[in-house]
mmCIF file with all atom_site columns, C-alpha atoms in Angstrom:
data_model
loop_
_atom_site.group_PDB
_atom_site.id
_atom_site.type_symbol
_atom_site.label_atom_id
_atom_site.label_alt_id
_atom_site.label_comp_id
_atom_site.label_asym_id
_atom_site.label_entity_id
_atom_site.label_seq_id
_atom_site.pdbx_PDB_ins_code
_atom_site.Cartn_x
_atom_site.Cartn_y
_atom_site.Cartn_z
_atom_site.occupancy
_atom_site.B_iso_or_equiv
_atom_site.pdbx_formal_charge
_atom_site.auth_seq_id
_atom_site.auth_comp_id
_atom_site.auth_asym_id
_atom_site.auth_atom_id
_atom_site.pdbx_PDB_model_num
ATOM 1   C CA . UNK I 1 1   ? 39.900  -49.544 20.471  1.00 0.00 ? 170 UNK I CA 1
ATOM 2   C CA . UNK I 1 2   ? 36.370  -49.758 21.893  1.00 0.00 ? 171 UNK I CA 1
ATOM 3   C CA . UNK I 1 3   ? 36.495  -46.056 22.848  1.00 0.00 ? 172 UNK I CA 1
ATOM 4   C CA . UNK I 1 4   ? 37.857  -45.164 19.414  1.00 0.00 ? 173 UNK I CA 1
ATOM 5   C CA . UNK I 1 5   ? 34.881  -46.850 17.686  1.00 0.00 ? 174 UNK I CA 1
ATOM 6   C CA . UNK I 1 6   ? 32.417  -45.130 20.050  1.00 0.00 ? 175 UNK I CA 1
ATOM 7   C CA . UNK I 1 7   ? 34.051  -41.739 19.529  1.00 0.00 ? 176 UNK I CA 1
ATOM 8   C CA . UNK I 1 8   ? 34.126  -42.277 15.753  1.00 0.00 ? 177 UNK I CA 1
ATOM 9   C CA . UNK I 1 9   ? 30.403  -43.194 15.726  1.00 0.00 ? 178 UNK I CA 1
ATOM 10  C CA . UNK I 1 10  ? 29.510  -40.104 17.790  1.00 0.00 ? 179 UNK I CA 1
ATOM 11  C CA . UNK I 1 11  ? 31.576  -37.907 15.491  1.00 0.00 ? 180 UNK I CA 1
ATOM 12  C CA . UNK I 1 12  ? 29.792  -39.340 12.422  1.00 0.00 ? 181 UNK I CA 1
ATOM 13  C CA . UNK I 1 13  ? 26.389  -38.728 14.025  1.00 0.00 ? 182 UNK I CA 1
ATOM 14  C CA . UNK I 1 14  ? 27.329  -35.145 14.830  1.00 0.00 ? 183 UNK I CA 1
ATOM 15  C CA . UNK I 1 15  ? 28.811  -34.401 11.414  1.00 0.00 ? 184 UNK I CA 1
ATOM 16  C CA . UNK I 1 16  ? 26.109  -36.015 9.301   1.00 0.00 ? 185 UNK I CA 1
ATOM 17  C CA . UNK I 1 17  ? 23.169  -35.600 11.671  1.00 0.00 ? 186 UNK I CA 1
ATOM 18  C CA . UNK I 1 18  ? 23.492  -31.866 12.153  1.00 0.00 ? 187 UNK I CA 1
ATOM 19  C CA . UNK I 1 19  ? 22.678  -30.584 8.723   1.00 0.00 ? 188 UNK I CA 1
ATOM 20  C CA . UNK I 1 20  ? 23.522  -26.927 8.275   1.00 0.00 ? 189 UNK I CA 1
ATOM 21  C CA . UNK I 1 21  ? 20.405  -25.583 6.563   1.00 0.00 ? 190 UNK I CA 1
ATOM 22  C CA . UNK I 1 22  ? 21.132  -22.404 4.617   1.00 0.00 ? 191 UNK I CA 1
ATOM 23  C CA . UNK I 1 23  ? 17.654  -22.062 3.114   1.00 0.00 ? 192 UNK I CA 1
ATOM 24  C CA . UNK I 1 24  ? 17.303  -18.619 4.661   1.00 0.00 ? 193 UNK I CA 1
ATOM 25  C CA . UNK I 1 25  ? 20.233  -17.479 2.550   1.00 0.00 ? 194 UNK I CA 1
ATOM 26  C CA . UNK I 1 26  ? 19.101  -19.034 -0.699  1.00 0.00 ? 195 UNK I CA 1
ATOM 27  C CA . UNK I 1 27  ? 18.213  -16.726 -3.579  1.00 0.00 ? 196 UNK I CA 1
ATOM 28  C CA . UNK I 1 28  ? 14.869  -18.519 -3.910  1.00 0.00 ? 197 UNK I CA 1
ATOM 29  C CA . UNK I 1 29  ? 13.800  -17.563 -0.383  1.00 0.00 ? 198 UNK I CA 1
ATOM 30  C CA . UNK I 1 30  ? 15.078  -14.016 -0.777  1.00 0.00 ? 199 UNK I CA 1
ATOM 31  C CA . UNK I 1 31  ? 13.150  -13.711 -4.029  1.00 0.00 ? 200 UNK I CA 1
ATOM 32  C CA . UNK I 1 32  ? 10.002  -15.108 -2.391  1.00 0.00 ? 201 UNK I CA 1
ATOM 33  C CA . UNK I 1 33  ? 10.275  -12.587 0.442   1.00 0.00 ? 202 UNK I CA 1
ATOM 34  C CA . UNK I 1 34  ? 10.824  -9.755  -2.011  1.00 0.00 ? 203 UNK I CA 1
ATOM 35  C CA . UNK I 1 35  ? 7.939   -10.747 -4.263  1.00 0.00 ? 204 UNK I CA 1
ATOM 36  C CA . UNK I 1 36  ? 5.517   -11.597 -1.469  1.00 0.00 ? 205 UNK I CA 1
ATOM 37  C CA . UNK I 1 37  ? 4.405   -7.969  -1.324  1.00 0.00 ? 206 UNK I CA 1
ATOM 38  C CA . UNK I 1 38  ? 5.176   -7.072  -4.939  1.00 0.00 ? 207 UNK I CA 1
ATOM 39  C CA . UNK I 1 39  ? 1.649   -5.756  -5.560  1.00 0.00 ? 208 UNK I CA 1
ATOM 40  C CA . UNK I 1 40  ? 1.965   -3.313  -2.682  1.00 0.00 ? 209 UNK I CA 1
ATOM 41  C CA . UNK I 1 41  ? 5.592   -2.521  -3.536  1.00 0.00 ? 210 UNK I CA 1
ATOM 42  C CA . UNK I 1 42  ? 4.479   -1.303  -6.955  1.00 0.00 ? 211 UNK I CA 1
ATOM 43  C CA . UNK I 1 43  ? 2.775   1.565   -5.090  1.00 0.00 ? 212 UNK I CA 1
ATOM 44  C CA . UNK I 1 44  ? 5.936   2.693   -3.258  1.00 0.00 ? 213 UNK I CA 1
ATOM 45  C CA . UNK I 1 45  ? 6.051   5.778   -5.487  1.00 0.00 ? 214 UNK I CA 1
ATOM 46  C CA . UNK I 1 46  ? 3.224   7.155   -3.307  1.00 0.00 ? 215 UNK I CA 1
ATOM 47  C CA . UNK I 1 47  ? 5.573   7.410   -0.310  1.00 0.00 ? 216 UNK I CA 1
ATOM 48  C CA . UNK I 1 48  ? 6.278   11.039  0.533   1.00 0.00 ? 217 UNK I CA 1
ATOM 49  C CA . UNK I 1 49  ? 4.407   14.318  0.784   1.00 0.00 ? 218 UNK I CA 1
ATOM 50  C CA . UNK I 1 50  ? 2.204   15.603  -2.024  1.00 0.00 ? 219 UNK I CA 1
ATOM 51  C CA . UNK I 1 51  ? 0.597   19.051  -2.223  1.00 0.00 ? 220 UNK I CA 1
ATOM 52  C CA . UNK I 1 52  ? -1.835  21.013  -4.351  1.00 0.00 ? 221 UNK I CA 1
ATOM 53  C CA . UNK I 1 53  ? -2.077  24.714  -3.658  1.00 0.00 ? 222 UNK I CA 1
ATOM 54  C CA . UNK I 1 54  ? -4.301  27.244  -5.361  1.00 0.00 ? 223 UNK I CA 1
ATOM 55  C CA . UNK I 1 55  ? -5.491  30.693  -4.316  1.00 0.00 ? 224 UNK I CA 1
ATOM 56  C CA . UNK I 1 56  ? -8.664  29.148  -2.907  1.00 0.00 ? 225 UNK I CA 1
ATOM 57  C CA . UNK I 1 57  ? -7.414  25.997  -1.177  1.00 0.00 ? 226 UNK I CA 1
ATOM 58  C CA . UNK I 1 58  ? -4.502  23.906  0.021   1.00 0.00 ? 227 UNK I CA 1
ATOM 59  C CA . UNK I 1 59  ? -4.500  20.105  -0.127  1.00 0.00 ? 228 UNK I CA 1
ATOM 60  C CA . UNK I 1 60  ? -1.881  17.694  1.139   1.00 0.00 ? 229 UNK I CA 1
ATOM 61  C CA . UNK I 1 61  ? -1.566  13.913  0.994   1.00 0.00 ? 230 UNK I CA 1
ATOM 62  C CA . UNK I 1 62  ? 1.228   12.104  2.846   1.00 0.00 ? 231 UNK I CA 1
ATOM 63  C CA . UNK I 1 63  ? 2.207   8.432   2.601   1.00 0.00 ? 232 UNK I CA 1
ATOM 64  C CA . UNK I 1 64  ? 4.705   6.380   4.595   1.00 0.00 ? 233 UNK I CA 1
ATOM 65  C CA . UNK I 1 65  ? 5.590   2.717   4.889   1.00 0.00 ? 234 UNK I CA 1
ATOM 66  C CA . UNK I 1 66  ? 4.398   1.207   8.166   1.00 0.00 ? 235 UNK I CA 1
ATOM 67  C CA . UNK I 1 67  ? 5.825   -2.278  7.503   1.00 0.00 ? 236 UNK I CA 1
ATOM 68  C CA . UNK I 1 68  ? 6.439   -4.664  4.608   1.00 0.00 ? 237 UNK I CA 1
ATOM 69  C CA . UNK I 1 69  ? 2.705   -5.139  3.981   1.00 0.00 ? 238 UNK I CA 1
ATOM 70  C CA . UNK I 1 70  ? 1.254   -1.708  4.818   1.00 0.00 ? 239 UNK I CA 1
ATOM 71  C CA . UNK I 1 71  ? 1.430   1.912   3.666   1.00 0.00 ? 240 UNK I CA 1
ATOM 72  C CA . UNK I 1 72  ? -0.418  4.560   5.685   1.00 0.00 ? 241 UNK I CA 1
ATOM 73  C CA . UNK I 1 73  ? -1.556  7.955   4.538   1.00 0.00 ? 242 UNK I CA 1
ATOM 74  C CA . UNK I 1 74  ? -3.279  11.122  5.638   1.00 0.00 ? 243 UNK I CA 1
ATOM 75  C CA . UNK I 1 75  ? -4.968  13.672  3.415   1.00 0.00 ? 244 UNK I CA 1
ATOM 76  C CA . UNK I 1 76  ? -6.629  16.994  4.116   1.00 0.00 ? 245 UNK I CA 1
ATOM 77  C CA . UNK I 1 77  ? -7.908  20.099  2.372   1.00 0.00 ? 246 UNK I CA 1
ATOM 78  C CA . UNK I 1 78  ? -8.025  23.599  3.824   1.00 0.00 ? 247 UNK I CA 1
ATOM 79  C CA . UNK I 1 79  ? -10.028 26.552  2.551   1.00 0.00 ? 248 UNK I CA 1
ATOM 80  C CA . UNK I 1 80  ? -9.292  29.908  4.199   1.00 0.00 ? 249 UNK I CA 1
ATOM 81  C CA . UNK I 1 81  ? -7.490  28.185  7.106   1.00 0.00 ? 250 UNK I CA 1
ATOM 82  C CA . UNK I 1 82  ? -10.468 25.902  7.800   1.00 0.00 ? 251 UNK I CA 1
ATOM 83  C CA . UNK I 1 83  ? -9.997  22.173  7.315   1.00 0.00 ? 252 UNK I CA 1
ATOM 84  C CA . UNK I 1 84  ? -12.928 21.200  5.111   1.00 0.00 ? 253 UNK I CA 1
ATOM 85  C CA . UNK I 1 85  ? -11.898 17.600  4.517   1.00 0.00 ? 254 UNK I CA 1
ATOM 86  C CA . UNK I 1 86  ? -9.601  15.074  6.201   1.00 0.00 ? 255 UNK I CA 1
ATOM 87  C CA . UNK I 1 87  ? -9.104  11.338  5.869   1.00 0.00 ? 256 UNK I CA 1
ATOM 88  C CA . UNK I 1 88  ? -6.770  8.561   6.896   1.00 0.00 ? 257 UNK I CA 1
ATOM 89  C CA . UNK I 1 89  ? -5.681  5.996   4.335   1.00 0.00 ? 258 UNK I CA 1
ATOM 90  C CA . UNK I 1 90  ? -4.236  2.521   4.664   1.00 0.00 ? 259 UNK I CA 1
ATOM 91  C CA . UNK I 1 91  ? -2.952  0.385   1.806   1.00 0.00 ? 260 UNK I CA 1
ATOM 92  C CA . UNK I 1 92  ? -2.467  -3.172  2.980   1.00 0.00 ? 261 UNK I CA 1
ATOM 93  C CA . UNK I 1 93  ? -1.586  -6.357  1.164   1.00 0.00 ? 262 UNK I CA 1
ATOM 94  C CA . UNK I 1 94  ? -3.009  -9.550  2.634   1.00 0.00 ? 263 UNK I CA 1
ATOM 95  C CA . UNK I 1 95  ? -1.847  -12.572 0.666   1.00 0.00 ? 264 UNK I CA 1
ATOM 96  C CA . UNK I 1 96  ? -2.283  -11.523 -2.992  1.00 0.00 ? 265 UNK I CA 1
ATOM 97  C CA . UNK I 1 97  ? -5.010  -8.933  -2.331  1.00 0.00 ? 266 UNK I CA 1
ATOM 98  C CA . UNK I 1 98  ? -4.337  -5.200  -1.849  1.00 0.00 ? 267 UNK I CA 1
ATOM 99  C CA . UNK I 1 99  ? -6.939  -3.188  0.068   1.00 0.00 ? 268 UNK I CA 1
ATOM 100 C CA . UNK I 1 100 ? -7.315  0.553   0.446   1.00 0.00 ? 269 UNK I CA 1
ATOM 101 C CA . UNK I 1 101 ? -9.035  1.495   3.697   1.00 0.00 ? 270 UNK I CA 1
ATOM 102 C CA . UNK I 1 102 ? -10.350 5.059   3.868   1.00 0.00 ? 271 UNK I CA 1
ATOM 103 C CA . UNK I 1 103 ? -11.715 6.830   6.941   1.00 0.00 ? 272 UNK I CA 1
ATOM 104 C CA . UNK I 1 104 ? -13.145 10.207  5.914   1.00 0.00 ? 273 UNK I CA 1
ATOM 105 C CA . UNK I 1 105 ? -13.807 12.250  9.040   1.00 0.00 ? 274 UNK I CA 1
ATOM 106 C CA . UNK I 1 106 ? -17.428 13.315  9.343   1.00 0.00 ? 275 UNK I CA 1
ATOM 107 C CA . UNK I 1 107 ? -18.588 10.742  6.775   1.00 0.00 ? 276 UNK I CA 1
ATOM 108 C CA . UNK I 1 108 ? -19.951 7.205   7.218   1.00 0.00 ? 277 UNK I CA 1
ATOM 109 C CA . UNK I 1 109 ? -19.960 7.746   10.999  1.00 0.00 ? 278 UNK I CA 1
ATOM 110 C CA . UNK I 1 110 ? -16.138 7.848   10.765  1.00 0.00 ? 279 UNK I CA 1
ATOM 111 C CA . UNK I 1 111 ? -16.207 4.134   9.894   1.00 0.00 ? 280 UNK I CA 1
ATOM 112 C CA . UNK I 1 112 ? -13.616 2.723   7.488   1.00 0.00 ? 281 UNK I CA 1
ATOM 113 C CA . UNK I 1 113 ? -14.634 2.043   3.897   1.00 0.00 ? 282 UNK I CA 1
ATOM 114 C CA . UNK I 1 114 ? -12.624 -0.635  2.103   1.00 0.00 ? 283 UNK I CA 1
ATOM 115 C CA . UNK I 1 115 ? -11.731 -0.677  -1.573  1.00 0.00 ? 284 UNK I CA 1
ATOM 116 C CA . UNK I 1 116 ? -9.980  -3.566  -3.345  1.00 0.00 ? 285 UNK I CA 1
ATOM 117 C CA . UNK I 1 117 ? -7.286  -3.179  -5.988  1.00 0.00 ? 286 UNK I CA 1
ATOM 118 C CA . UNK I 1 118 ? -8.921  -4.514  -9.152  1.00 0.00 ? 287 UNK I CA 1
ATOM 119 C CA . UNK I 1 119 ? -6.437  -3.241  -11.718 1.00 0.00 ? 288 UNK I CA 1
ATOM 120 C CA . UNK I 1 120 ? -2.830  -2.120  -11.707 1.00 0.00 ? 289 UNK I CA 1
ATOM 121 C CA . UNK I 1 121 ? -2.190  -1.944  -15.431 1.00 0.00 ? 290 UNK I CA 1
ATOM 122 C CA . UNK I 1 122 ? 0.193   0.532   -17.074 1.00 0.00 ? 291 UNK I CA 1
ATOM 123 C CA . UNK I 1 123 ? 0.657   2.597   -13.920 1.00 0.00 ? 292 UNK I CA 1
ATOM 124 C CA . UNK I 1 124 ? -3.044  3.129   -13.258 1.00 0.00 ? 293 UNK I CA 1
ATOM 125 C CA . UNK I 1 125 ? -4.192  1.635   -9.951  1.00 0.00 ? 294 UNK I CA 1
ATOM 126 C CA . UNK I 1 126 ? -7.949  1.211   -9.579  1.00 0.00 ? 295 UNK I CA 1
ATOM 127 C CA . UNK I 1 127 ? -9.509  0.413   -6.205  1.00 0.00 ? 296 UNK I CA 1
ATOM 128 C CA . UNK I 1 128 ? -13.170 -0.531  -6.193  1.00 0.00 ? 297 UNK I CA 1
ATOM 129 C CA . UNK I 1 129 ? -16.097 -0.957  -3.818  1.00 0.00 ? 298 UNK I CA 1
ATOM 130 C CA . UNK I 1 130 ? -19.283 -1.149  -5.872  1.00 0.00 ? 299 UNK I CA 1
ATOM 131 C CA . UNK I 1 131 ? -21.417 -1.407  -2.713  1.00 0.00 ? 300 UNK I CA 1
ATOM 132 C CA . UNK I 1 132 ? -20.338 2.052   -1.501  1.00 0.00 ? 301 UNK I CA 1
ATOM 133 C CA . UNK I 1 133 ? -22.573 5.033   -2.284  1.00 0.00 ? 302 UNK I CA 1
ATOM 134 C CA . UNK I 1 134 ? -19.818 7.377   -3.507  1.00 0.00 ? 303 UNK I CA 1
ATOM 135 C CA . UNK I 1 135 ? -17.192 6.922   -4.625  1.00 0.00 ? 304 UNK I CA 1
ATOM 136 C CA . UNK I 1 136 ? -17.237 3.388   -5.962  1.00 0.00 ? 305 UNK I CA 1
ATOM 137 C CA . UNK I 1 137 ? -13.747 3.716   -7.434  1.00 0.00 ? 306 UNK I CA 1
ATOM 138 C CA . UNK I 1 138 ? -10.531 5.450   -6.375  1.00 0.00 ? 307 UNK I CA 1
ATOM 139 C CA . UNK I 1 139 ? -7.855  5.668   -9.051  1.00 0.00 ? 308 UNK I CA 1
ATOM 140 C CA . UNK I 1 140 ? -4.186  6.671   -8.658  1.00 0.00 ? 309 UNK I CA 1
ATOM 141 C CA . UNK I 1 141 ? -1.780  7.401   -11.508 1.00 0.00 ? 310 UNK I CA 1
ATOM 142 C CA . UNK I 1 142 ? 1.699   8.874   -11.703 1.00 0.00 ? 311 UNK I CA 1
ATOM 143 C CA . UNK I 1 143 ? 1.980   10.664  -15.058 1.00 0.00 ? 312 UNK I CA 1
ATOM 144 C CA . UNK I 1 144 ? 5.491   11.909  -14.184 1.00 0.00 ? 313 UNK I CA 1
ATOM 145 C CA . UNK I 1 145 ? 7.817   11.038  -11.274 1.00 0.00 ? 314 UNK I CA 1
ATOM 146 C CA . UNK I 1 146 ? 6.812   14.042  -9.144  1.00 0.00 ? 315 UNK I CA 1
ATOM 147 C CA . UNK I 1 147 ? 3.094   14.175  -9.968  1.00 0.00 ? 316 UNK I CA 1
ATOM 148 C CA . UNK I 1 148 ? 0.042   12.256  -8.775  1.00 0.00 ? 317 UNK I CA 1
ATOM 149 C CA . UNK I 1 149 ? -3.217  12.391  -10.666 1.00 0.00 ? 318 UNK I CA 1
ATOM 150 C CA . UNK I 1 150 ? -5.922  10.719  -8.635  1.00 0.00 ? 319 UNK I CA 1
ATOM 151 C CA . UNK I 1 151 ? -9.658  10.740  -8.962  1.00 0.00 ? 320 UNK I CA 1
ATOM 152 C CA . UNK I 1 152 ? -12.734 9.323   -7.354  1.00 0.00 ? 321 UNK I CA 1
ATOM 153 C CA . UNK I 1 153 ? -15.726 8.272   -9.387  1.00 0.00 ? 322 UNK I CA 1
ATOM 154 C CA . UNK I 1 154 ? -19.026 6.502   -9.239  1.00 0.00 ? 323 UNK I CA 1
ATOM 155 C CA . UNK I 1 155 ? -22.682 6.792   -9.993  1.00 0.00 ? 324 UNK I CA 1
ATOM 156 C CA . UNK I 1 156 ? -24.868 9.235   -8.121  1.00 0.00 ? 325 UNK I CA 1
ATOM 157 C CA . UNK I 1 157 ? -28.561 9.049   -9.017  1.00 0.00 ? 326 UNK I CA 1
ATOM 158 C CA . UNK I 1 158 ? -27.668 7.144   -12.191 1.00 0.00 ? 327 UNK I CA 1
ATOM 159 C CA . UNK I 1 159 ? -25.157 9.762   -13.371 1.00 0.00 ? 328 UNK I CA 1
ATOM 160 C CA . UNK I 1 160 ? -21.397 9.166   -13.434 1.00 0.00 ? 329 UNK I CA 1
ATOM 161 C CA . UNK I 1 161 ? -19.613 11.645  -11.172 1.00 0.00 ? 330 UNK I CA 1
ATOM 162 C CA . UNK I 1 162 ? -15.848 12.177  -11.191 1.00 0.00 ? 331 UNK I CA 1
ATOM 163 C CA . UNK I 1 163 ? -13.651 14.396  -9.016  1.00 0.00 ? 332 UNK I CA 1
ATOM 164 C CA . UNK I 1 164 ? -9.998  14.911  -9.987  1.00 0.00 ? 333 UNK I CA 1
ATOM 165 C CA . UNK I 1 165 ? -7.067  15.550  -7.652  1.00 0.00 ? 334 UNK I CA 1
ATOM 166 C CA . UNK I 1 166 ? -3.649  16.720  -8.821  1.00 0.00 ? 335 UNK I CA 1
ATOM 167 C CA . UNK I 1 167 ? -0.656  16.692  -6.480  1.00 0.00 ? 336 UNK I CA 1
ATOM 168 C CA . UNK I 1 168 ? 3.002   17.598  -6.843  1.00 0.00 ? 337 UNK I CA 1
ATOM 169 C CA . UNK I 1 169 ? 5.712   16.036  -4.708  1.00 0.00 ? 338 UNK I CA 1
ATOM 170 C CA . UNK I 1 170 ? 6.739   18.386  -1.901  1.00 0.00 ? 339 UNK I CA 1
ATOM 171 C CA . UNK I 1 171 ? 10.444  19.118  -2.163  1.00 0.00 ? 340 UNK I CA 1
#
C-alpha cells in the first residue's frame, strides 16, 4: 500500500506538473508573428524584376526577400551598353519602423544613405531623409499590378526637383 501511495503521488506530479504548453500553436501567436512585419509585408509587391526600356536606355530594378524582416534590391541603368547608374537597396523593418537603405555607386563615397518610411497611405510609400542633399524623399507606387511608378524628389538650391521612374514587371 505504501508503494501504491508513492506511485500515485509521482503519477499526479507528472500528470499535473508537466503542463503541455501549446502557445506556439495558438492563433494569437501565429497572428502576432504574421503581423510583426506587416509594414514590410505590404511592400511584397516589389518582389520580382522590373524593367524600363527605351531607345536611349535600359533600366532594371530587382527585389527579393532576404528574410522575414528584409527585402533586398539592385537597380541599374545602361546607356549604349555603359552602366551609368547602379545602386543596392535594402528595405528592413526593425520593430515598427521600416528603413530604406540606398548605396548609389560613385555617390556619397559609396556610403549607405538611410530613408525612413513616413507614409504608406493608399498604396503610396514615402521614404524620407530630410538631412540628405538629394533626394530627400523616395516614393514608390503601384498604379496597376505589373507597373511601378517611383520617383525621387527634394529641394536643390531652393527649387523642388523630381525625377520619375516607370517600370513594368519582367515576364
